[in-house]
């Protein structure tokens, strides 16, 4: 027997774009949709009964997610962020080794934070450690860490959300490892 009355949700699309779908596990198109509950009679929505909120619907798997899923970078964006991070760390360490951090320390720290702050929350601990270790290997290429190189690598560790203890442990490991 069909329902004569009830509450039905109607959806309206208010935007679209590309996101990383946790359901599919890849970059997908999405629809941003707002839902409204309506009293329905004979299956026809008639009277408004409140909002159902906003969701992000994957165009491929049709799974709906909360809008905070849009805060995660797509794999394409994540790759670009990672590439920029590695290049910036390398350049910062090279600049610190050549000129010393004193003259350009603030500018280097600002640039490191601009590049690493958006990336750090999305990295696994091993990823953060690997970026720091790559910078450490560059600093060690011409001998032991200079004070400015050590300062720069400590700033990298902080920007990557590593504790000071973990940063020092990793720098010591890199210094003991033959290249």
C-alpha angles and dihedrals in degrees: 000000000000121000113259096197139008144121119292129186119225121196130211123194112230102170148351141204144131126298142159105267112215089199097054096029096228147071110295141164116260141195119219106217136186118207130208126192114225133184106245129204117195089351094304115120108231119154126039114244102179139286129304093202133238124304138179112230120199110231091213106045097018091226114149122224137182113266093251087079086078089068091072115087121242115248089254092053092043091053091051091048091050093048091049091048094053092047093047093049091049092049093046092052092046091049091048091050094048104041106011123248097258097086097041102020097117093047091048092048092049092049092047091052093046090056102033102039095069091044102043099074090055096050125094112232090256090056093052090048092049093054090050092047091051089054091047092053090052091050091049095050092092099036137288121348115283115221090255092050090049090049091050093049090049088053089050090052092051092047089051089053093246117147118249088246093053091046092052091045091052093046090051091049091051091049091052094046114091114235 
